[in-house]
Amino acid sequence: MAVQRGGRAIPAVLGADLEVPVRGGRLVPYANLDYAASAPCLEPVSAAVSAALPAYSSVHRGAGYASQLTTARYEQARHTVRAFAGARPDDAVIFTRNTTDSTNLLARSLPEGTTVVVFDTEHHASLLPWDRTVRLAAPAFPGEAVRAADAALASVDGPALLVVTAASNVTGELWPIAALAHIAHRHGARILVDAAQLVPHRRLNLTALDLDYVAFSGHKLYAPFGAGVLIGRRDWLSAGEPYLKGGGAVRAVGADEAEWHEDAEPRHEAGTPNVLGALAIAAACDALTSTGWTSLVREEERLISRLRAGLAGIGGVRELSLWGPEHPRVGIVSFVVDGYTAREVAEALSGDYGIGVRDGKFCAHPFVRHLLGESDGGCEDGTASAVRASIGIGSTEEHVDRLLGALRDLVAGSARP
Ligand code: PLP
């Protein structure tokens, strides 16, 4: 059932009525505050996948009607995703497994000798796939990010790629991607934006922002069917080594040679693709677009402001932030609780209150260490970690208030552990 909130109807998510056991054996409604890890499935996404299943068949190969229909749906999904991302008409739209797969695909397609400039604040998916990197320290303010990228790119000889997240998976803070794209282009470099945490929360317009590449995952976009996307300029992708070698990526195969497709999509989508995953992403894109970003953002800001104000009012709870409490962010907040490890907090929230959050370093070890003021211990994991609460469609005031109440109990010593 869709929920009406003063604008167009916001679609419902599956599992809104899920009940989970808490200590003592009681069942309570689940408060899912872990959207940044994986968001629940939107009802229209589930419906679109169910509707496609009866005709489900192979794509790009069969002459049969079901195969043609499924191929048409798969290619339509590509168009939908292109429009959702505001991509240029000639950009490649490649379906992958997830954001990590997308960044790795681009890493393998970079021209020989490309230097990748990347901030220490990145998720590992955007930090690690590159061969030759210049790593930049966490910037103290957004303008410092632009200045540091400018200086680093100025010193690079040859092709360069700037890699940056649009919205942090740790703090939710929005990065100045338009300014960074401008700087990258001034140096003749390109920019890849990790939009995994942006697209579930804000409209993306690759063309208006003048981005070269973007990557995101279906499972964070209410489409948990195992697919992701890499969108961007064709030339590097068409020249790069095929990401997967096999059927579909080749035009012709001889005794000891293969003629690879130059078109980026078939070149990198060898084998049978995740058709249902692609259809699911497209259905999520359609659902978000037709709901309209204004009502989605308004509702998210109402809830995240309530959550952050509540956290600020609890002594012993500290929100993590790179650029201060006023900096714009999406519906993600990480915090620490004095006297408790993040794991203890997360276990108490789950075991006593039926609340799901994430704890740890969120696959962003250098960044979380920086936010927690831990010295950089190389690869050492250290002990410090944080709790992350994240919201989206289907989140409610009750979820937020239950979390705040639980944390108050915890700091007052009246909750486990
Ligand atoms: N980038 C960001 C900002 C993320 O938050 C995540 C997942 O947490 C990823 C990349 C990796 O996404 P996936 O696990 O779907 O590859």
CSV table of C-alpha atoms and ligand atoms in Angstrom, one decimal:
chain,number,residue,atom,x,y,z
A,1,MET,CA,0.0,0.0,0.0
A,2,ALA,CA,1.4,3.4,-0.9
A,3,VAL,CA,1.6,6.1,1.7
A,4,GLN,CA,0.3,9.6,0.9
A,5,ARG,CA,2.4,12.4,2.5
A,6,GLY,CA,1.1,15.7,1.4
A,7,GLY,CA,2.2,15.2,-2.2
A,8,ARG,CA,2.3,12.3,-4.6
A,9,ALA,CA,2.0,8.9,-3.1
A,10,ILE,CA,5.2,7.4,-1.7
A,11,PRO,CA,5.3,3.7,-2.6
A,12,ALA,CA,5.4,1.1,0.2
A,13,VAL,CA,8.2,-1.3,0.9
A,14,LEU,CA,8.0,-5.0,1.5
A,15,GLY,CA,8.5,-6.1,5.1
A,16,ALA,CA,7.0,-3.1,6.7
A,17,ASP,CA,5.0,-5.4,8.9
A,18,LEU,CA,7.9,-7.7,9.8
A,19,GLU,CA,8.0,-8.8,13.4
A,20,VAL,CA,11.2,-9.9,15.1
A,21,PRO,CA,12.0,-11.6,18.4
A,22,VAL,CA,13.5,-9.6,21.3
A,23,ARG,CA,14.9,-10.9,24.6
A,24,GLY,CA,12.2,-12.7,26.6
A,25,GLY,CA,10.7,-14.2,23.4
A,26,ARG,CA,8.3,-11.3,22.6
A,27,LEU,CA,7.8,-10.3,19.0
A,28,VAL,CA,8.0,-6.6,18.1
A,29,PRO,CA,7.6,-4.7,14.8
A,30,TYR,CA,11.1,-4.5,13.2
A,31,ALA,CA,12.6,-1.0,13.1
A,32,ASN,CA,14.8,-1.2,10.0
A,33,LEU,CA,17.4,1.6,10.4
A,34,ASP,CA,20.0,0.0,8.1
A,35,TYR,CA,19.0,1.2,4.7
A,36,ALA,CA,22.5,2.3,3.8
A,37,ALA,CA,23.6,-1.3,3.9
A,38,SER,CA,20.7,-2.6,1.8
A,39,ALA,CA,17.3,-0.9,1.4
A,40,PRO,CA,14.1,-3.0,1.5
A,41,CYS,CA,12.3,-3.9,-1.8
A,42,LEU,CA,9.8,-1.4,-3.1
A,43,GLU,CA,6.4,-2.9,-3.8
A,44,PRO,CA,6.4,-1.7,-7.4
A,45,VAL,CA,9.8,-3.3,-7.9
A,46,SER,CA,8.6,-6.6,-6.6
A,47,ALA,CA,5.5,-6.3,-8.8
A,48,ALA,CA,7.6,-5.5,-11.9
A,49,VAL,CA,9.8,-8.5,-11.3
A,50,SER,CA,6.8,-10.8,-10.7
A,51,ALA,CA,5.2,-9.5,-13.9
A,52,ALA,CA,8.3,-10.2,-15.9
A,53,LEU,CA,8.8,-13.7,-14.6
A,54,PRO,CA,6.1,-15.6,-16.6
A,55,ALA,CA,7.9,-14.5,-19.9
A,56,TYR,CA,11.4,-14.7,-18.4
A,57,SER,CA,13.8,-16.0,-21.0
A,58,SER,CA,17.4,-15.5,-22.3
A,59,VAL,CA,18.3,-12.1,-23.7
A,60,HIS,CA,20.1,-11.3,-26.9
A,61,ARG,CA,20.2,-14.9,-28.1
A,62,GLY,CA,16.8,-16.4,-28.7
A,63,ALA,CA,14.4,-16.1,-31.6
A,64,GLY,CA,11.5,-17.2,-29.5
A,65,TYR,CA,8.8,-14.7,-28.5
A,66,ALA,CA,9.7,-14.8,-24.7
A,67,SER,CA,13.3,-14.2,-25.5
A,68,GLN,CA,12.5,-11.2,-27.7
A,69,LEU,CA,10.2,-9.8,-25.1
A,70,THR,CA,12.7,-10.3,-22.3
A,71,THR,CA,15.4,-8.7,-24.5
A,72,ALA,CA,13.2,-5.7,-25.2
A,73,ARG,CA,12.5,-5.3,-21.4
A,74,TYR,CA,16.2,-5.6,-20.6
A,75,GLU,CA,17.1,-2.9,-23.2
A,76,GLN,CA,14.2,-0.7,-22.0
A,77,ALA,CA,15.6,-1.0,-18.5
A,78,ARG,CA,18.8,0.5,-19.8
A,79,HIS,CA,16.9,3.4,-21.2
A,80,THR,CA,15.1,3.9,-18.0
A,81,VAL,CA,18.3,3.9,-16.0
A,82,ARG,CA,19.9,6.3,-18.4
A,83,ALA,CA,17.1,8.7,-18.0
A,84,PHE,CA,17.1,8.3,-14.2
A,85,ALA,CA,20.7,9.2,-14.0
A,86,GLY,CA,20.4,12.1,-16.5
A,87,ALA,CA,23.1,10.5,-18.7
A,88,ARG,CA,24.1,11.8,-22.1
A,89,PRO,CA,22.5,10.0,-25.1
A,90,ASP,CA,25.9,8.5,-26.1
A,91,ASP,CA,26.9,7.3,-22.6
A,92,ALA,CA,27.4,3.6,-22.0
A,93,VAL,CA,25.0,2.1,-19.5
A,94,ILE,CA,26.5,-1.2,-18.3
A,95,PHE,CA,24.7,-3.5,-15.9
A,96,THR,CA,27.0,-5.0,-13.3
A,97,ARG,CA,26.6,-6.9,-10.0
A,98,ASN,CA,26.9,-3.9,-7.8
A,99,THR,CA,28.9,-0.7,-7.2
A,100,THR,CA,32.1,-2.6,-6.4
A,101,ASP,CA,31.8,-4.5,-9.7
A,102,SER,CA,31.3,-1.2,-11.5
A,103,THR,CA,34.4,0.5,-10.0
A,104,ASN,CA,36.4,-2.6,-10.8
A,105,LEU,CA,35.2,-2.7,-14.3
A,106,LEU,CA,36.2,0.9,-14.9
A,107,ALA,CA,39.6,0.2,-13.2
A,108,ARG,CA,40.3,-2.5,-15.8
A,109,SER,CA,39.3,-0.1,-18.6
A,110,LEU,CA,41.5,2.8,-17.7
A,111,PRO,CA,44.1,3.8,-20.4
A,112,GLU,CA,47.6,2.6,-19.7
A,113,GLY,CA,49.3,4.7,-17.1
A,114,THR,CA,46.2,6.4,-15.7
A,115,THR,CA,46.7,8.0,-12.2
A,116,VAL,CA,43.7,7.8,-9.9
A,117,VAL,CA,43.3,10.6,-7.4
A,118,VAL,CA,41.1,9.4,-4.5
A,119,PHE,CA,40.3,10.7,-1.0
A,120,ASP,CA,40.9,8.6,2.1
A,121,THR,CA,37.3,9.1,2.9
A,122,GLU,CA,36.1,6.7,0.2
A,123,HIS,CA,34.3,3.4,0.6
A,124,HIS,CA,36.6,0.6,-0.1
A,125,ALA,CA,34.8,-0.1,-3.4
A,126,SER,CA,36.1,3.2,-4.7
A,127,LEU,CA,39.3,3.3,-2.7
A,128,LEU,CA,40.9,-0.1,-3.6
A,129,PRO,CA,40.4,-1.2,-7.3
A,130,TRP,CA,43.1,1.1,-8.7
A,131,ASP,CA,46.7,0.3,-9.6
A,132,ARG,CA,48.3,3.7,-9.4
A,133,THR,CA,46.8,6.1,-6.9
A,134,VAL,CA,47.4,9.4,-5.3
A,135,ARG,CA,45.6,9.3,-1.9
A,136,LEU,CA,44.4,12.5,-0.5
A,137,ALA,CA,43.8,13.0,3.3
A,138,ALA,CA,40.3,13.7,4.6
A,139,PRO,CA,39.7,17.4,3.8
A,140,ALA,CA,38.8,19.7,6.6
A,141,PHE,CA,36.0,21.5,4.6
A,142,PRO,CA,34.5,21.1,1.2
A,143,GLY,CA,36.6,23.9,-0.4
A,144,GLU,CA,39.7,22.0,0.8
A,145,ALA,CA,38.5,18.9,-1.1
A,146,VAL,CA,38.5,21.0,-4.3
A,147,ARG,CA,41.8,22.6,-3.5
A,148,ALA,CA,43.5,19.3,-2.7
A,149,ALA,CA,42.1,17.7,-5.9
A,150,ASP,CA,43.3,20.6,-7.9
A,151,ALA,CA,46.8,20.4,-6.5
A,152,ALA,CA,47.0,16.6,-7.0
A,153,LEU,CA,45.7,16.7,-10.5
A,154,ALA,CA,48.1,19.5,-11.4
A,155,SER,CA,51.0,17.3,-10.6
A,156,VAL,CA,49.8,14.2,-12.7
A,157,ASP,CA,51.4,13.5,-16.0
A,158,GLY,CA,49.2,11.5,-18.4
A,159,PRO,CA,45.7,10.4,-18.1
A,160,ALA,CA,44.0,10.9,-14.7
A,161,LEU,CA,40.8,10.0,-13.0
A,162,LEU,CA,39.4,11.6,-9.9
A,163,VAL,CA,37.3,9.3,-7.8
A,164,VAL,CA,34.9,10.7,-5.2
A,165,THR,CA,31.7,9.7,-3.5
A,166,ALA,CA,28.6,11.8,-3.9
A,167,ALA,CA,27.2,11.1,-0.4
A,168,SER,CA,29.3,9.5,2.4
A,169,ASN,CA,28.1,6.1,3.5
A,170,VAL,CA,29.5,7.0,7.0
A,171,THR,CA,28.2,10.5,7.7
A,172,GLY,CA,25.7,11.0,4.9
A,173,GLU,CA,27.4,14.3,4.0
A,174,LEU,CA,27.1,15.5,0.4
A,175,TRP,CA,30.4,16.1,-1.5
A,176,PRO,CA,30.9,19.1,-3.9
A,177,ILE,CA,30.9,16.9,-6.9
A,178,ALA,CA,30.0,19.6,-9.4
A,179,ALA,CA,33.0,21.7,-8.3
A,180,LEU,CA,35.3,18.6,-8.3
A,181,ALA,CA,34.1,17.7,-11.8
A,182,HIS,CA,35.0,21.2,-12.9
A,183,ILE,CA,38.5,21.0,-11.4
A,184,ALA,CA,39.1,17.5,-12.9
A,185,HIS,CA,38.1,18.8,-16.4
A,186,ARG,CA,40.3,21.8,-16.1
A,187,HIS,CA,43.2,19.5,-15.7
A,188,GLY,CA,42.1,17.3,-18.6
A,189,ALA,CA,41.2,14.5,-16.1
A,190,ARG,CA,38.0,12.6,-15.7
A,191,ILE,CA,35.8,12.0,-12.7
A,192,LEU,CA,34.1,8.9,-11.4
A,193,VAL,CA,31.3,9.5,-8.9
A,194,ASP,CA,30.3,6.8,-6.5
A,195,ALA,CA,26.6,7.4,-6.3
A,196,ALA,CA,25.7,4.3,-4.2
A,197,GLN,CA,24.4,6.5,-1.3
A,198,LEU,CA,23.2,9.4,-3.4
A,199,VAL,CA,20.7,7.8,-5.8
A,200,PRO,CA,18.3,6.4,-3.1
A,201,HIS,CA,18.0,9.9,-1.6
A,202,ARG,CA,18.6,12.6,-4.2
A,203,ARG,CA,18.1,13.1,-7.9
A,204,LEU,CA,21.2,12.5,-9.9
A,205,ASN,CA,21.9,14.4,-13.2
A,206,LEU,CA,25.1,13.2,-14.7
A,207,THR,CA,24.8,15.6,-17.6
A,208,ALA,CA,24.1,18.7,-15.5
A,209,LEU,CA,26.9,17.9,-13.1
A,210,ASP,CA,29.2,17.1,-16.0
A,211,LEU,CA,30.3,13.8,-14.6
A,212,ASP,CA,32.2,11.3,-16.7
A,213,TYR,CA,31.2,8.1,-14.8
A,214,VAL,CA,28.8,7.1,-12.1
A,215,ALA,CA,28.3,3.8,-10.3
A,216,PHE,CA,25.6,2.6,-8.1
A,217,SER,CA,23.9,-0.6,-6.7
A,218,GLY,CA,20.3,-1.8,-7.0
A,219,HIS,CA,20.2,-3.2,-3.5
A,220,LYS,CA,20.6,0.3,-2.0
A,221,LEU,CA,18.0,1.6,-4.4
A,222,TYR,CA,15.1,-0.6,-3.2
A,223,ALA,CA,15.9,-3.2,-5.9
A,224,PRO,CA,17.6,-6.1,-4.0
A,225,PHE,CA,18.0,-8.4,-7.0
A,226,GLY,CA,21.8,-8.4,-7.3
A,227,ALA,CA,22.5,-5.8,-10.0
A,228,GLY,CA,24.4,-2.5,-10.3
A,229,VAL,CA,25.2,0.0,-12.9
A,230,LEU,CA,28.2,1.8,-14.4
A,231,ILE,CA,27.3,4.7,-16.7
A,232,GLY,CA,29.7,6.9,-18.6
A,233,ARG,CA,31.8,7.8,-21.5
A,234,ARG,CA,32.2,5.1,-24.1
A,235,ASP,CA,35.8,5.6,-25.4
A,236,TRP,CA,37.7,4.1,-22.4
A,237,LEU,CA,35.1,1.4,-22.0
A,238,SER,CA,35.1,0.4,-25.6
A,239,ALA,CA,38.9,0.2,-25.7
A,240,GLY,CA,39.4,-1.5,-22.4
A,241,GLU,CA,39.9,-5.2,-21.9
A,242,PRO,CA,36.5,-7.0,-21.8
A,243,TYR,CA,35.7,-7.3,-18.2
A,244,LEU,CA,34.3,-10.8,-18.6
A,245,LYS,CA,35.4,-12.9,-21.5
A,246,GLY,CA,32.9,-15.2,-22.9
A,247,GLY,CA,29.7,-15.5,-25.0
A,248,GLY,CA,28.1,-12.2,-25.8
A,249,ALA,CA,31.3,-10.2,-25.6
A,250,VAL,CA,32.6,-11.5,-28.9
A,251,ARG,CA,31.7,-10.8,-32.5
A,252,ALA,CA,33.6,-13.8,-33.8
A,253,VAL,CA,36.0,-16.4,-32.5
A,254,GLY,CA,38.7,-18.2,-34.5
A,255,ALA,CA,41.2,-21.0,-33.6
A,256,ASP,CA,43.3,-18.7,-31.4
A,257,GLU,CA,41.8,-15.3,-31.5
A,258,ALA,CA,38.6,-13.5,-30.6
A,259,GLU,CA,37.1,-10.4,-32.1
A,260,TRP,CA,35.6,-8.5,-29.2
A,261,HIS,CA,32.6,-6.2,-29.4
A,262,GLU,CA,33.6,-2.5,-29.5
A,263,ASP,CA,30.2,-1.5,-28.1
A,264,ALA,CA,30.8,-1.1,-24.4
A,265,GLU,CA,27.6,-2.8,-23.2
A,266,PRO,CA,28.1,-6.2,-24.9
A,267,ARG,CA,31.9,-6.0,-24.5
A,268,HIS,CA,31.5,-5.9,-20.7
A,269,GLU,CA,28.3,-7.9,-20.2
A,270,ALA,CA,29.4,-11.4,-21.3
A,271,GLY,CA,27.4,-14.4,-20.2
A,272,THR,CA,23.8,-14.3,-19.3
A,273,PRO,CA,23.2,-11.0,-17.5
A,274,ASN,CA,21.1,-10.5,-14.3
A,275,VAL,CA,18.0,-9.6,-16.3
A,276,LEU,CA,15.7,-9.5,-13.3
A,277,GLY,CA,18.2,-7.3,-11.4
A,278,ALA,CA,18.2,-4.9,-14.3
A,279,LEU,CA,14.4,-4.8,-14.5
A,280,ALA,CA,14.3,-4.3,-10.8
A,281,ILE,CA,16.6,-1.3,-10.9
A,282,ALA,CA,14.6,0.2,-13.7
A,283,ALA,CA,11.4,-0.3,-11.8
A,284,ALA,CA,12.9,1.4,-8.7
A,285,CYS,CA,14.0,4.3,-10.9
A,286,ASP,CA,10.5,4.6,-12.3
A,287,ALA,CA,9.0,4.5,-8.9
A,288,LEU,CA,11.3,7.1,-7.4
A,289,THR,CA,10.9,9.4,-10.4
A,290,SER,CA,7.1,9.2,-10.5
A,291,THR,CA,6.9,9.8,-6.7
A,292,GLY,CA,8.9,12.9,-7.2
A,293,TRP,CA,12.1,13.9,-5.3
A,294,THR,CA,10.4,16.8,-3.5
A,295,SER,CA,8.2,14.7,-1.4
A,296,LEU,CA,10.9,12.0,-0.9
A,297,VAL,CA,13.5,14.5,0.3
A,298,ARG,CA,11.0,16.4,2.4
A,299,GLU,CA,10.0,13.3,4.3
A,300,GLU,CA,13.6,12.1,4.7
A,301,GLU,CA,14.8,15.5,6.0
A,302,ARG,CA,11.9,15.6,8.5
A,303,LEU,CA,13.0,12.2,9.9
A,304,ILE,CA,16.7,12.6,9.8
A,305,SER,CA,16.5,16.1,11.5
A,306,ARG,CA,14.4,14.5,14.2
A,307,LEU,CA,16.9,11.8,14.7
A,308,ARG,CA,19.9,14.1,14.7
A,309,ALA,CA,18.3,16.6,17.1
A,310,GLY,CA,17.4,13.7,19.4
A,311,LEU,CA,21.0,12.3,19.3
A,312,ALA,CA,22.4,15.8,20.0
A,313,GLY,CA,20.2,15.9,23.2
A,314,ILE,CA,21.6,12.7,24.7
A,315,GLY,CA,24.7,13.2,26.8
A,316,GLY,CA,27.3,10.6,25.9
A,317,VAL,CA,26.2,10.2,22.3
A,318,ARG,CA,28.4,11.9,19.7
A,319,GLU,CA,27.5,12.1,16.0
A,320,LEU,CA,30.4,11.7,13.5
A,321,SER,CA,30.8,14.4,11.0
A,322,LEU,CA,33.5,15.5,8.6
A,323,TRP,CA,32.2,19.0,7.9
A,324,GLY,CA,30.1,19.9,10.9
A,325,PRO,CA,26.5,19.6,11.8
A,326,GLU,CA,25.2,22.2,9.3
A,327,HIS,CA,26.6,20.5,6.2
A,328,PRO,CA,23.9,19.0,4.0
A,329,ARG,CA,23.5,15.3,4.2
A,330,VAL,CA,21.3,12.3,3.2
A,331,GLY,CA,19.5,10.1,5.6
A,332,ILE,CA,22.5,8.5,7.2
A,333,VAL,CA,24.0,9.2,10.6
A,334,SER,CA,26.9,7.5,12.5
A,335,PHE,CA,27.6,8.0,16.2
A,336,VAL,CA,29.4,6.6,19.2
A,337,VAL,CA,28.1,6.1,22.7
A,338,ASP,CA,30.4,6.7,25.6
A,339,GLY,CA,31.2,3.6,27.6
A,340,TYR,CA,30.0,1.1,25.0
A,341,THR,CA,31.5,-0.5,22.0
A,342,ALA,CA,29.5,-0.1,18.8
A,343,ARG,CA,28.8,-3.8,18.8
A,344,GLU,CA,27.4,-3.6,22.3
A,345,VAL,CA,25.1,-0.8,21.2
A,346,ALA,CA,24.0,-2.6,18.1
A,347,GLU,CA,23.3,-5.8,19.9
A,348,ALA,CA,21.3,-4.1,22.6
A,349,LEU,CA,19.3,-2.2,20.0
A,350,SER,CA,18.5,-5.4,18.2
A,351,GLY,CA,18.1,-7.8,21.2
A,352,ASP,CA,16.0,-5.5,23.4
A,353,TYR,CA,14.2,-3.2,21.0
A,354,GLY,CA,14.0,-4.9,17.6
A,355,ILE,CA,16.0,-2.2,15.9
A,356,GLY,CA,18.4,-3.0,13.1
A,357,VAL,CA,21.5,-0.7,12.7
A,358,ARG,CA,25.0,-1.3,11.4
A,359,ASP,CA,28.1,-1.2,13.5
A,360,GLY,CA,31.8,-1.3,12.5
A,361,LYS,CA,33.8,0.8,10.1
A,362,PHE,CA,31.3,0.5,7.2
A,363,CYS,CA,33.9,-0.6,4.6
A,364,ALA,CA,35.6,2.8,5.0
A,365,HIS,CA,38.3,2.0,7.5
A,366,PRO,CA,40.6,5.0,6.9
A,367,PHE,CA,37.7,7.4,7.1
A,368,VAL,CA,36.2,6.0,10.2
A,369,ARG,CA,39.6,5.9,11.9
A,370,HIS,CA,40.0,9.6,11.0
A,371,LEU,CA,36.5,10.5,12.4
A,372,LEU,CA,37.2,8.7,15.6
A,373,GLY,CA,40.6,10.4,16.0
A,374,GLU,CA,42.5,7.1,15.8
A,375,SER,CA,46.0,7.4,14.5
A,376,ASP,CA,46.4,5.8,11.2
A,377,GLY,CA,47.5,2.3,12.1
A,378,GLY,CA,48.2,1.1,8.6
A,379,CYS,CA,46.0,-1.9,7.9
A,380,GLU,CA,45.5,-2.6,11.6
A,381,ASP,CA,41.9,-2.7,12.4
A,382,GLY,CA,42.1,-1.1,15.9
A,383,THR,CA,39.2,-1.3,18.2
A,384,ALA,CA,37.3,1.9,17.4
A,385,SER,CA,34.1,1.6,15.4
A,386,ALA,CA,30.8,3.4,15.2
A,387,VAL,CA,27.0,2.7,15.0
A,388,ARG,CA,25.2,3.8,11.8
A,389,ALA,CA,21.5,4.5,11.5
A,390,SER,CA,20.1,5.1,8.1
A,391,ILE,CA,16.6,5.7,6.8
A,392,GLY,CA,14.6,5.9,3.6
A,393,ILE,CA,11.2,5.1,2.2
A,394,GLY,CA,9.1,3.2,4.9
A,395,SER,CA,11.0,4.7,7.8
A,396,THR,CA,8.7,6.2,10.4
A,397,GLU,CA,8.8,8.6,13.4
A,398,GLU,CA,8.2,5.6,15.6
A,399,HIS,CA,11.4,4.0,14.4
A,400,VAL,CA,13.4,7.1,15.1
A,401,ASP,CA,11.8,7.6,18.5
A,402,ARG,CA,12.4,4.0,19.4
A,403,LEU,CA,16.1,4.4,18.6
A,404,LEU,CA,16.3,7.6,20.7
A,405,GLY,CA,14.5,6.0,23.6
A,406,ALA,CA,16.7,3.0,23.5
A,407,LEU,CA,19.9,5.1,23.5
A,408,ARG,CA,18.6,7.1,26.4
A,409,ASP,CA,18.0,3.9,28.3
A,410,LEU,CA,21.4,2.7,27.4
A,411,VAL,CA,23.3,5.8,28.6
A,412,ALA,CA,21.1,5.8,31.7
A,413,GLY,CA,22.3,2.3,32.4
A,414,SER,CA,18.8,0.8,32.3
A,415,ALA,CA,19.2,-1.3,29.2
A,416,ARG,CA,21.5,-4.2,28.5
A,417,PRO,CA,24.3,-5.0,28.2
B,1,PLP,N1,30.1,2.9,-2.3
B,1,PLP,C1,29.4,3.3,-1.2
B,1,PLP,C2,29.4,4.8,-0.9
B,1,PLP,C3,28.7,2.4,-0.4
B,1,PLP,O1,28.0,2.8,0.6
B,1,PLP,C4,28.8,1.0,-0.8
B,1,PLP,C5,28.1,0.0,0.0
B,1,PLP,O2,28.0,0.1,1.2
B,1,PLP,C6,29.5,0.7,-1.9
B,1,PLP,C7,30.2,1.6,-2.6
B,1,PLP,C8,29.6,-0.7,-2.3
B,1,PLP,O3,28.4,-1.2,-2.8
B,1,PLP,P1,28.2,-2.7,-3.1
B,1,PLP,O4,28.4,-3.5,-1.9
B,1,PLP,O5,26.8,-2.8,-3.6
B,1,PLP,O6,29.2,-3.0,-4.2
